Coordinates of C-alpha atoms in Angstrom, one line a residue:
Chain A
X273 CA 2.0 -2.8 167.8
X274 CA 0.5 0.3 168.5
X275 CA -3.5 0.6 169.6
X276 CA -5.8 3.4 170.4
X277 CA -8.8 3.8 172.9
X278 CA -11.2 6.3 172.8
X279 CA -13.2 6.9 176.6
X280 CA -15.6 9.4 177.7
X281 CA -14.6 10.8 180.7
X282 CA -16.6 12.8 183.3
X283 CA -15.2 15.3 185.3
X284 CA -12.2 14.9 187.3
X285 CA -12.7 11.1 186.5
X286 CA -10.2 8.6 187.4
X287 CA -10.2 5.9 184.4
X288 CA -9.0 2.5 185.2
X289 CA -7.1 1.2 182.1
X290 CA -5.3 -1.3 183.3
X291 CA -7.0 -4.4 181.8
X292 CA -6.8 -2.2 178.1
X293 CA -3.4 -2.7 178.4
X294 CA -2.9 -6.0 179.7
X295 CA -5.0 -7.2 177.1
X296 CA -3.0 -5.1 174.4
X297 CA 0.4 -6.7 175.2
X298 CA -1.3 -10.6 175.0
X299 CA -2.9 -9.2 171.8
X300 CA 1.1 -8.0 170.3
X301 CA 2.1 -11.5 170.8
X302 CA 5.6 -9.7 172.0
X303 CA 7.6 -12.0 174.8
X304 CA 10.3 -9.2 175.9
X305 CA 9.9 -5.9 175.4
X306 CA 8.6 -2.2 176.2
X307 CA 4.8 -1.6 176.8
X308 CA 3.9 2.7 176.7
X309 CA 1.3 4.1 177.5
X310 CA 0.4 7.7 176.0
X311 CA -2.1 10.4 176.6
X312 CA -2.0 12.9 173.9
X313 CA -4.1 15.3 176.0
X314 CA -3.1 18.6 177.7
X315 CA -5.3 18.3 180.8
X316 CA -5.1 14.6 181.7
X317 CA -2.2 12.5 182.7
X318 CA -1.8 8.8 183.0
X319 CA -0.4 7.2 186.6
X320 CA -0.3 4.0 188.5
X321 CA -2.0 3.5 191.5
X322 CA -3.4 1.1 194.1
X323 CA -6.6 0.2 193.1
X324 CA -7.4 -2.0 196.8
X325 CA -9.5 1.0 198.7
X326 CA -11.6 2.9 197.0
X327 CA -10.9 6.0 199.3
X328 CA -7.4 6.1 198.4
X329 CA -9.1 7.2 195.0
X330 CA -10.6 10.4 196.9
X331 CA -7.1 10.8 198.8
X332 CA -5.2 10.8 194.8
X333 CA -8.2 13.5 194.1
X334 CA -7.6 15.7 197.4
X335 CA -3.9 16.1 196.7
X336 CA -4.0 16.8 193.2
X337 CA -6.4 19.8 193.9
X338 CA -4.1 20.3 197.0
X339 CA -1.1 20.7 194.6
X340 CA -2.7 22.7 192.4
X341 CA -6.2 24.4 193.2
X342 CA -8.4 25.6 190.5
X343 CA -7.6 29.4 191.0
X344 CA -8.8 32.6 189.3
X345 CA -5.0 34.1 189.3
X346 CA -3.5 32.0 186.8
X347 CA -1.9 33.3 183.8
X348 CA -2.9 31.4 181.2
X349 CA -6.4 33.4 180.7
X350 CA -7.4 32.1 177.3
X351 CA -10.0 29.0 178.7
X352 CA -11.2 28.8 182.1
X353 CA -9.5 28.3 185.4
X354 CA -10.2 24.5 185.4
X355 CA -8.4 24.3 182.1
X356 CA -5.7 26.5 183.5
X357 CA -5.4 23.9 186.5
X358 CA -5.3 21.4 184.3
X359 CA -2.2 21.7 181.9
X360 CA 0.0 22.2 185.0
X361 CA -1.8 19.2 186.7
X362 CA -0.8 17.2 183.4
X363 CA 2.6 18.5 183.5
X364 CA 3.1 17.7 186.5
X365 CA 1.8 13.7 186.3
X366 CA 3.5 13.6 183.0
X367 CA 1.6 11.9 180.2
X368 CA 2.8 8.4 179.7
X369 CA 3.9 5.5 181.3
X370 CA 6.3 2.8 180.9
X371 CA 6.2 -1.2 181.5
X372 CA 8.5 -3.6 180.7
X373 CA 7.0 -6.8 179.2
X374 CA 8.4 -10.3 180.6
X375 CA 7.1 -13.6 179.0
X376 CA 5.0 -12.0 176.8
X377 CA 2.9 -10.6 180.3
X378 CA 2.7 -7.0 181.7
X379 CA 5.0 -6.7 184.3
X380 CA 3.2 -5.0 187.0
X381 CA 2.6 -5.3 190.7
X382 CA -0.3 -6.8 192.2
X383 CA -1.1 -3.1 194.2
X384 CA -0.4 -1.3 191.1
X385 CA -3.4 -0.7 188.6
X386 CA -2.9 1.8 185.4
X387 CA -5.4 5.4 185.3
X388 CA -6.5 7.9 182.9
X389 CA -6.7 11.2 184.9
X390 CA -9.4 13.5 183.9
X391 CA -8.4 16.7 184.7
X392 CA -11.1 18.5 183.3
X393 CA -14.1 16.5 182.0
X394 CA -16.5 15.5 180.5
X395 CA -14.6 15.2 177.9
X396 CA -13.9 12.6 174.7
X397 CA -10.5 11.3 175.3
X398 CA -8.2 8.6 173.8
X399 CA -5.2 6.9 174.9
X400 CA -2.4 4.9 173.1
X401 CA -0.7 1.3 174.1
X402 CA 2.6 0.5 172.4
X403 CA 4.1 -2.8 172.7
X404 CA 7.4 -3.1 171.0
X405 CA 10.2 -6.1 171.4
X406 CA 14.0 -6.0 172.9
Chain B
X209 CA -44.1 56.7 142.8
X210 CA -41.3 54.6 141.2
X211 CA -40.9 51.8 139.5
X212 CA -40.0 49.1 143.2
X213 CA -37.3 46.4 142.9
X214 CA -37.5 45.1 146.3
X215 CA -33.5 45.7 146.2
X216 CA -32.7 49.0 148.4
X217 CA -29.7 49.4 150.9
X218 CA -32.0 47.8 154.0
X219 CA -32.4 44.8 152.6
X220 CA -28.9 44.3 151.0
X221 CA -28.2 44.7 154.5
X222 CA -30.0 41.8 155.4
X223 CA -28.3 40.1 152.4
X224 CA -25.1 40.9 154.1
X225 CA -26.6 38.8 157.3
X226 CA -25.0 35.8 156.7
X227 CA -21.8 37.0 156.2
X228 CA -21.4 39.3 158.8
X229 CA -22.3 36.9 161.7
X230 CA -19.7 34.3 160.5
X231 CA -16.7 37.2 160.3
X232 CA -18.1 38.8 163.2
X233 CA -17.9 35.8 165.1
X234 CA -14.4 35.2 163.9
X235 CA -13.6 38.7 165.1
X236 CA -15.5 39.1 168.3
X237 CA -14.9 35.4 169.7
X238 CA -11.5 36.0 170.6
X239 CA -12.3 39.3 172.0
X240 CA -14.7 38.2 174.6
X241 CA -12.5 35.7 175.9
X242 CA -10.3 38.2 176.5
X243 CA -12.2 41.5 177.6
X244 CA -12.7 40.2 181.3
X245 CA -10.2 38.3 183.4
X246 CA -11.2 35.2 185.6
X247 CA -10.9 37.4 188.5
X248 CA -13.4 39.7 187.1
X249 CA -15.7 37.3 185.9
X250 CA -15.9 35.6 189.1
X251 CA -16.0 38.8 191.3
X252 CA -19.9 39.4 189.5
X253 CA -22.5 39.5 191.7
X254 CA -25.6 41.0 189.3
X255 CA -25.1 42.1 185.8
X256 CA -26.7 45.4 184.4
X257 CA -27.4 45.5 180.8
X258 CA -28.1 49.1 179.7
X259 CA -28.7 50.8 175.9
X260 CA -31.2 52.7 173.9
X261 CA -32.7 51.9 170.9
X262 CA -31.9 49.1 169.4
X263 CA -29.2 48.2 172.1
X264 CA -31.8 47.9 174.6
X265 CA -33.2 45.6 172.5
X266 CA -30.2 43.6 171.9
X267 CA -30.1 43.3 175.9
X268 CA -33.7 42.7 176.1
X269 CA -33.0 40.1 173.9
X270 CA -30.3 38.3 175.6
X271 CA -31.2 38.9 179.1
X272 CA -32.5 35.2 179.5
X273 CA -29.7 33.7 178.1
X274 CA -27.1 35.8 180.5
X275 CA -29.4 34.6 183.6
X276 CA -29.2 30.6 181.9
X277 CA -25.9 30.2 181.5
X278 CA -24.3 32.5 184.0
X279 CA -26.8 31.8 186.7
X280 CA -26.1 35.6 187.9
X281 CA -29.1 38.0 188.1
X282 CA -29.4 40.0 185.1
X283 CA -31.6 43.5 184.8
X284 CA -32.0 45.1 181.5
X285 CA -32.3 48.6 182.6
X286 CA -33.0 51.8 179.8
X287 CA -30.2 54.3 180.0
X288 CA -32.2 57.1 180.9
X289 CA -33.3 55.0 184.1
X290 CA -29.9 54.1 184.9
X291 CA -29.1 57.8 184.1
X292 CA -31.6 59.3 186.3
X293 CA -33.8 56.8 188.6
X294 CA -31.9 53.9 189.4
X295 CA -31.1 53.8 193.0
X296 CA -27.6 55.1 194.1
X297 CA -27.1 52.5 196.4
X298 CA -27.6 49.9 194.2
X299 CA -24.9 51.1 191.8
X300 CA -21.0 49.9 193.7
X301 CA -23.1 47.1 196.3
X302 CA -19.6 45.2 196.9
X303 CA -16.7 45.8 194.6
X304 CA -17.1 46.4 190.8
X305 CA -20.4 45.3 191.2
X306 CA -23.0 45.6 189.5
X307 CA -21.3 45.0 185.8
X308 CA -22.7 47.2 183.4
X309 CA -22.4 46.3 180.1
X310 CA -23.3 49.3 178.1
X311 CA -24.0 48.8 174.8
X312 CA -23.6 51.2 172.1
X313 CA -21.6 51.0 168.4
X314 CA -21.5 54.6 168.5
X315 CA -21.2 55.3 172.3
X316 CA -21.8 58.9 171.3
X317 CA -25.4 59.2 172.4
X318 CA -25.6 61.7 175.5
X319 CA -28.2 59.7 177.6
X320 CA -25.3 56.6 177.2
X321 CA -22.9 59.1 178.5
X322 CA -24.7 60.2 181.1
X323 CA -25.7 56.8 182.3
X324 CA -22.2 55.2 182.6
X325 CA -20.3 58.6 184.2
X326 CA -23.2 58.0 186.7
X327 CA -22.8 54.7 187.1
X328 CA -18.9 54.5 187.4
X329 CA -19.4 57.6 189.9
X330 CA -21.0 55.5 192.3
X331 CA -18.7 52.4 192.2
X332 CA -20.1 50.5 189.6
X333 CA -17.7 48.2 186.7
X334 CA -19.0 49.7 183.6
X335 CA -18.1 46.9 180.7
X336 CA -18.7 48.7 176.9
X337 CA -19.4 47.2 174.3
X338 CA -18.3 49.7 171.2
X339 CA -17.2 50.7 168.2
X340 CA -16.1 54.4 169.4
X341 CA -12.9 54.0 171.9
X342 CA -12.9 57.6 171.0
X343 CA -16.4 58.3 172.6
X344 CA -18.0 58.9 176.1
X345 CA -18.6 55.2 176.3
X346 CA -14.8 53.8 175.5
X347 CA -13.5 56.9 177.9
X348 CA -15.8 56.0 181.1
X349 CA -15.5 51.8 180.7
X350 CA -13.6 50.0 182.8
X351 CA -13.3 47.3 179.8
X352 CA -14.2 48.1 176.3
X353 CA -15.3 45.2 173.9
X354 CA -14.7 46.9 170.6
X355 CA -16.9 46.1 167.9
X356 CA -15.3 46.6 164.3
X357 CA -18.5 46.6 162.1
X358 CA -17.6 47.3 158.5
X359 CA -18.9 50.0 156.7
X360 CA -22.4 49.1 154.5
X361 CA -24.7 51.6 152.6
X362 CA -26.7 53.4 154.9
X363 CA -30.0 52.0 156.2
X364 CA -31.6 51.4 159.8
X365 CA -29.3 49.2 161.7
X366 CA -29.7 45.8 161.2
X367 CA -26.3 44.8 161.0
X368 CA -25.3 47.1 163.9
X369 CA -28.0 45.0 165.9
X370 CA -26.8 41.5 165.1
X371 CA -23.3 42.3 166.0
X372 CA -24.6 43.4 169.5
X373 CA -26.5 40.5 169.8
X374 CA -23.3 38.4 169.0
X375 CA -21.4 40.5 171.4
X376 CA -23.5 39.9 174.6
X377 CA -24.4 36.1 173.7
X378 CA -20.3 35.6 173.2
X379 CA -19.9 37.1 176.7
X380 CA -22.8 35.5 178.5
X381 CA -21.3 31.9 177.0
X382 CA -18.0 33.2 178.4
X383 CA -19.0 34.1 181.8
X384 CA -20.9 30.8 182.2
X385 CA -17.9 28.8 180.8
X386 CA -15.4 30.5 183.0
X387 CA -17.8 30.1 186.1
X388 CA -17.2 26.3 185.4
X389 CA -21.3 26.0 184.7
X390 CA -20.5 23.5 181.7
X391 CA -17.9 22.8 180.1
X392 CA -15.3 23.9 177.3
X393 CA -16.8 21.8 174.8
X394 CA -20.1 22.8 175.5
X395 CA -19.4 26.4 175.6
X396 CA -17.9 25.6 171.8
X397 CA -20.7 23.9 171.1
X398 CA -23.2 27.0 172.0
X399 CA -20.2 29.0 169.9
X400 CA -20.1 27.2 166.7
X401 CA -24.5 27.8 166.9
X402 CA -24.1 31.3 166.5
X403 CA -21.8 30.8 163.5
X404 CA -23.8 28.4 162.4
X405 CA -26.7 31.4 162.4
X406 CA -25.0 32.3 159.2
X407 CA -25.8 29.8 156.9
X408 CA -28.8 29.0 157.9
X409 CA -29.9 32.2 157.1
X410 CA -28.2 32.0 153.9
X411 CA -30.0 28.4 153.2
X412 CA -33.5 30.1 153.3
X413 CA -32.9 34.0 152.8
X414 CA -34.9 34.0 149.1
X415 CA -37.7 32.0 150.6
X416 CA -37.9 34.7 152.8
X417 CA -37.6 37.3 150.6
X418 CA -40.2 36.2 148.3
X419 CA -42.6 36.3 151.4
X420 CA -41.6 39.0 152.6
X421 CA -42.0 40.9 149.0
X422 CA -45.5 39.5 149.4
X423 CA -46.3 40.1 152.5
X424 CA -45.2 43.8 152.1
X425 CA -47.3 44.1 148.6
X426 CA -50.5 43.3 150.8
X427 CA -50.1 45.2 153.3
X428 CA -48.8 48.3 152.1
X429 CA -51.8 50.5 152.2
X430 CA -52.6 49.3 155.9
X431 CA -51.8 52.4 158.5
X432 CA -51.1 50.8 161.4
X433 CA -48.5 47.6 162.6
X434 CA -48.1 46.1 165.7
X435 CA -45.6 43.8 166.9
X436 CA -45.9 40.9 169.7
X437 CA -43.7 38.2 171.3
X438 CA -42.3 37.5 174.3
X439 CA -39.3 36.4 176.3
X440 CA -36.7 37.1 173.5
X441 CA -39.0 37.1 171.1
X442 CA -40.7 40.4 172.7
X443 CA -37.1 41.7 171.7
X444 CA -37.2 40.6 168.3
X445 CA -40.8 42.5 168.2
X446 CA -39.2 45.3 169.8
X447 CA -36.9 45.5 166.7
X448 CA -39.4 45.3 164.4
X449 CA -41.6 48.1 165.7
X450 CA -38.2 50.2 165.1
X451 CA -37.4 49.2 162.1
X452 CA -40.8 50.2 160.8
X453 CA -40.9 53.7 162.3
X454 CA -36.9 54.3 161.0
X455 CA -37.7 52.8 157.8
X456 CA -41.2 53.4 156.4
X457 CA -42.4 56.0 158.8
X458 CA -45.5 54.0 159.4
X459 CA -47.6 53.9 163.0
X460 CA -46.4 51.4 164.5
X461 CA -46.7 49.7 168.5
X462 CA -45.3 46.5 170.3
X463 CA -46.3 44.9 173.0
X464 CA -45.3 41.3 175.0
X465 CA -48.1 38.4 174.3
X466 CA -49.7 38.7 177.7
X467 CA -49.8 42.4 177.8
X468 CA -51.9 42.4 174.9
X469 CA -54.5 40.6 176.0
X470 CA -54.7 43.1 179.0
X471 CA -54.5 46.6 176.5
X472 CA -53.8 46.4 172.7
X473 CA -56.4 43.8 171.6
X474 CA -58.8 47.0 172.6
X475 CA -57.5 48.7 169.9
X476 CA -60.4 49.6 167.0
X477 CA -59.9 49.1 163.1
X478 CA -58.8 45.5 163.9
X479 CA -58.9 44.8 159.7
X480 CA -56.4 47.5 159.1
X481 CA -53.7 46.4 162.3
X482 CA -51.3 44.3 160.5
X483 CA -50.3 42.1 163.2
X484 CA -46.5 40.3 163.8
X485 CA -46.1 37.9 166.5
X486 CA -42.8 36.6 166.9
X487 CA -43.6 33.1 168.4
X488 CA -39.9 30.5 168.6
X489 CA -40.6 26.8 168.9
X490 CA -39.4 26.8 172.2
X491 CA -40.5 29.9 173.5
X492 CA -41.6 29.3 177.0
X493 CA -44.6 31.4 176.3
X494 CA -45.7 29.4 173.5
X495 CA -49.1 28.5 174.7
X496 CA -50.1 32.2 175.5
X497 CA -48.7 33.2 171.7
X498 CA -51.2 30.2 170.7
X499 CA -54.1 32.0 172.6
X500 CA -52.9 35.5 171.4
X501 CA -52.9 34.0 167.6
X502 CA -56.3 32.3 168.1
X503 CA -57.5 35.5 169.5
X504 CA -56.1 37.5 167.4
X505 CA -57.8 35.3 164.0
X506 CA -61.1 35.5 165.9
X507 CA -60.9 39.6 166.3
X508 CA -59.8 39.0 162.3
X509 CA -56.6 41.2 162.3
X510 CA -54.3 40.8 159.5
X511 CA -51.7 38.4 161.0
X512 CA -48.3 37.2 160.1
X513 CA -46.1 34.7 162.3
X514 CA -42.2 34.8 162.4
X515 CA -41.2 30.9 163.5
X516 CA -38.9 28.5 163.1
X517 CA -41.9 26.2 163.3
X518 CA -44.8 25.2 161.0
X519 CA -48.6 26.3 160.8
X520 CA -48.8 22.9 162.9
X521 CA -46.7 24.4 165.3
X522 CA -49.7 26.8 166.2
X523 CA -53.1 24.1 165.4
X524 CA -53.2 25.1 161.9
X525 CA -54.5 28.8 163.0
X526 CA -55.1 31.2 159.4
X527 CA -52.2 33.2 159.3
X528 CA -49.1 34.0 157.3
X529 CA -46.3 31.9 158.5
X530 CA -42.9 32.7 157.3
X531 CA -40.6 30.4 159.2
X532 CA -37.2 31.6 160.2
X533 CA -34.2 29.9 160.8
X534 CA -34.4 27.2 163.6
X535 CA -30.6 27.5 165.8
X536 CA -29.3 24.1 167.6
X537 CA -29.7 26.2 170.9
X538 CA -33.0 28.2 171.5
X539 CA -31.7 31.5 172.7
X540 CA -29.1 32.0 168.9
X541 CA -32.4 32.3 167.5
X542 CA -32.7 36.1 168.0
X543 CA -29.6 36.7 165.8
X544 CA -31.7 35.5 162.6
X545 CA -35.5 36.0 163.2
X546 CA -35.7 39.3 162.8
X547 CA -34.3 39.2 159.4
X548 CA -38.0 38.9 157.1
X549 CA -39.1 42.3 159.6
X550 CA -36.2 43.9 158.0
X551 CA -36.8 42.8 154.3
X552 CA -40.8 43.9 155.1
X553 CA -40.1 47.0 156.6
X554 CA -37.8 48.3 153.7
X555 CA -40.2 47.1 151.3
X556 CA -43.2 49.1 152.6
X557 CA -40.4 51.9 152.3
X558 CA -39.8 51.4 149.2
X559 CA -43.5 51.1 147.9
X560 CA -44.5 54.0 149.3
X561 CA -41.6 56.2 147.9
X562 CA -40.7 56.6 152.1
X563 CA -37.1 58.2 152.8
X564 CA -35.4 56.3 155.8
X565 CA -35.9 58.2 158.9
X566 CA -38.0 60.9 156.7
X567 CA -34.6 61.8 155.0
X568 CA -34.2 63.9 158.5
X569 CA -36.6 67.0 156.4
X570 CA -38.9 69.0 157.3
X571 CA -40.5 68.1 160.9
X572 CA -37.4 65.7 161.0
X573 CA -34.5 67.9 160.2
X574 CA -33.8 69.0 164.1
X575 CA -32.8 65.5 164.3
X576 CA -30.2 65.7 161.4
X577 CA -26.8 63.7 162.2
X578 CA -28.5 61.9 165.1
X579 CA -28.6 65.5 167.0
X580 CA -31.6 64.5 168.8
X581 CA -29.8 61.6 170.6
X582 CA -26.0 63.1 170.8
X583 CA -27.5 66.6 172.0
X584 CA -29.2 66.3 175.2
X585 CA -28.2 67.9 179.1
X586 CA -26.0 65.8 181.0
X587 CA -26.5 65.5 184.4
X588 CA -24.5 63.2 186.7
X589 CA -27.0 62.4 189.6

């Protein structure tokens, strides 16, 4: 089963998905399997985080641009320096994520939500659940 | 005088409007993503637009728009100003600043020359914007944004004045996008407009024609023109003042909608001053071009409106309205309203049996080759 989402994002935004997904693998009807999750973007990556204080949301945010600060010295000249920041950011975070699927449930850990990262924004996104079976 | 087809090489060249701005766009966008670096862009404190003639226009035009969307102070300053008055110590404040973008296609005029060796002399980034590497202009730039116009028959530049204006509104977009003042999809949005700007010129270009052939029957015998707006729109007016003199020879004066009420209105022989007012939808000075029009009807001066709204627009006032092309953002409009000026100002040429530019004879001929403008003493104050 495979199932898109389309989100509008705002800038730097950090999307919970998590119940998307959850909902996605009940909906596939699959006991035992593989659950990915795909972002098809250049400048957004997908992550798991803990979603209990809020202001570990702004810690996330801080280290990102820590990491890798919107600069006016990158090479990649052809958008803007945000965009720039952006691709490496999304290298970096990688854009998919894997769950395994027990007893036809996402198997995920009770400090562990699922995000969207917006590394540019705003911006029309969309992200992909697939659920397939062992 | 001869037998007029309202079909001569001015108004093929605003035929060729529609056409130009969509492969100019293609050419150009890439260009002025590229022409300054982030650094560069970010390192601009005030932005100098400079030119004569019609290029003045095109940065009179466009001023606003660099101000809107790059939020950096923006002059327009004449070249001979820049050349000769404007204040050394304003010219290399900080580091490559102020960015002059110089615009000429030919960049052979000497006043332009002049102008930029000045300016880079005294520390400022001089950006041109040309179709001349070869010339004064591409030698004394910094950066050069090369315009690749194609050859056309000759006529007074029209298509020489769009592609400026499609130069400077690409680089103001640019600046503002890589500033991070909105974002990539909404500086493709304000792109695709001025492609856009193409056909839907094309969509109403024989309406216009057919008022403009009318317009220009009427008022052919009249001796005297004058040409009003403001904001942008006083560029657009600009324009249309030129065209008249370049094509048709006839008297002709501009002025910005408030000014007028302050000089030209005094003017005499209101029946024979046929009256443009270049008046957007959305021009900020729309209710002083409503007062200027109603003025204007009451002194009973010929009148004819360029808008890309209606008669309603303007309280039902008597006048000729001959609406324009309406862009999704306000400040693309200037890239198609002064199309129907063109088309008039050719036609009046072509009534009166009138040679473009007086055919450079007689009283004219010193200027032969464009010797008046490319001849001139140079010196580097």
């Amino acid at each position: 089963m495979l199932k898109k989402f389309d989100i509008k994002t705002s800038y730097n935004e950090i999307v919970d998905i998590t119940e998307s997904v959850k909902e996605t693998v009940q909906e596939s009807g699959i006991q035992d399997g593989l659950c990915i999750i795909y972002n098809p973007h250049s400048t957004a990556g997908v992550t798991t985080f803990s979603p209990w204080d809020p202001d570990g949301f702004l810690d996330l945010d801080d280290e990102i641009r820590r990491l890798v600060p919107t600069r006016i010295d990158f090479k990649h000249q052809h958008d803007t320096p945000q965009d720039a920041a952006g691709h490496v950011k999304s290298s970096l975070f990688g854009v998919n994520e894997i769950f395994i699927v027990a007893d036809g449930e996402l198997l995920i850990g009770g400090s562990q939500n699922i995000y969207f990262l917006e590394f540019d924004g705003p911006r029309s996104r969309s992200y992909y659940v697939k659920v397939s079976a062992d | 005088m001869s037998k007029v087809k309202f079909d001569n090489p001015m108004s093929r060249q605003v035929y060729s409007l529609p056409e130009l701005i969509e492969d100019q766009y293609e050419d150009l966008e890439p260009k002025a993503r590229k022409v300054l670096s982030f650094e560069e862009i970010f390192n601009i404190q005030k932005i100098v637009i400079t030119g004569a003639g019609d290029s003045l226009a095109a940065g009179e035009a466009t001023k606003q728009v660099f101000e809107q969307l790059t939020g950096i102070p923006t002059e327009v300053v004449k070249v001979i100003d820049l050349a000769r008055f404007y204040p050394k110590n304003q010219l290399g404040t900080d580091s490559q600043n102020p960015l002059i973008i110089s615009v000429s296609n030919s960049g052979s005029g000497a006043r332009v020359s002049e102008a930029v060796q000045r300016a880079k002399k005294h520390g400022a980034y001089i950006l041109g914007v040309t179709g001349n590497l070869e010339s004064d202009l591409g030698e004394y730039s910094d950066k050069v944004l090369e315009l690749d116009i194609p050859d056309f028959e000759s006529a007074p530049g029209t298509r020489s004045y769009v592609v400026s204006l499609i130069a400077l509104l690409l680089l103001a977009i640019r600046f503002g996008e890589v500033r991070g003042n909105y974002t990539m999809d909404q500086a493709m949005d304000y792109r695709y407009d001025i492609k856009n700007q193409g056909e839907n010129l094309r969509k109403v270009l024989d309406l216009i024609n057919e008022q403009a052939i009318q317009v220009s029957k009427e008022w052919n015998d009249l001796p005297y023109f004058e040409f009003i707006g403001a904001g942008p729109d006083y560029a657009s007016a600009w324009f249309g003042h030129a065209k008249f003199l370049e094509a048709n020879g006839k008297i002709s004066t501009h002025i910005n909608s408030e000014e007028w009420f302050h000089i030209n209105f005094f003017a005499r022989d209101v029946e024979n001053i046929g009256t443009f007012v270049f008046a957007s939808e959305d021009n900020e000075a729309m209710s002083r071009n409503k007062e200027l029009i109603h003025y204007n009807n009451i002194m009973g001066r010929p009148l004819v409106i360029f808008t890309n709204g209606t008669s309603e627009t303007f309280d039902n006032e008597e006048g000729i309205y001959i609406q324009v092309p309406s862009a999704k953002y306000g400040f693309n409009n200037v890239l198609t309203n002064i199309a129907p000026i063109c088309l008039i100002a050719s036609y009046i040429a072509e009534l009166n049996d009138e040679e473009y530019g007086r055919g450079t004879k007689g009283k004219w001929e010193f200027a032969d080759n464009g010797f008046g403008v490319k001849t001139s003493t140079i010196e580097i104050l």
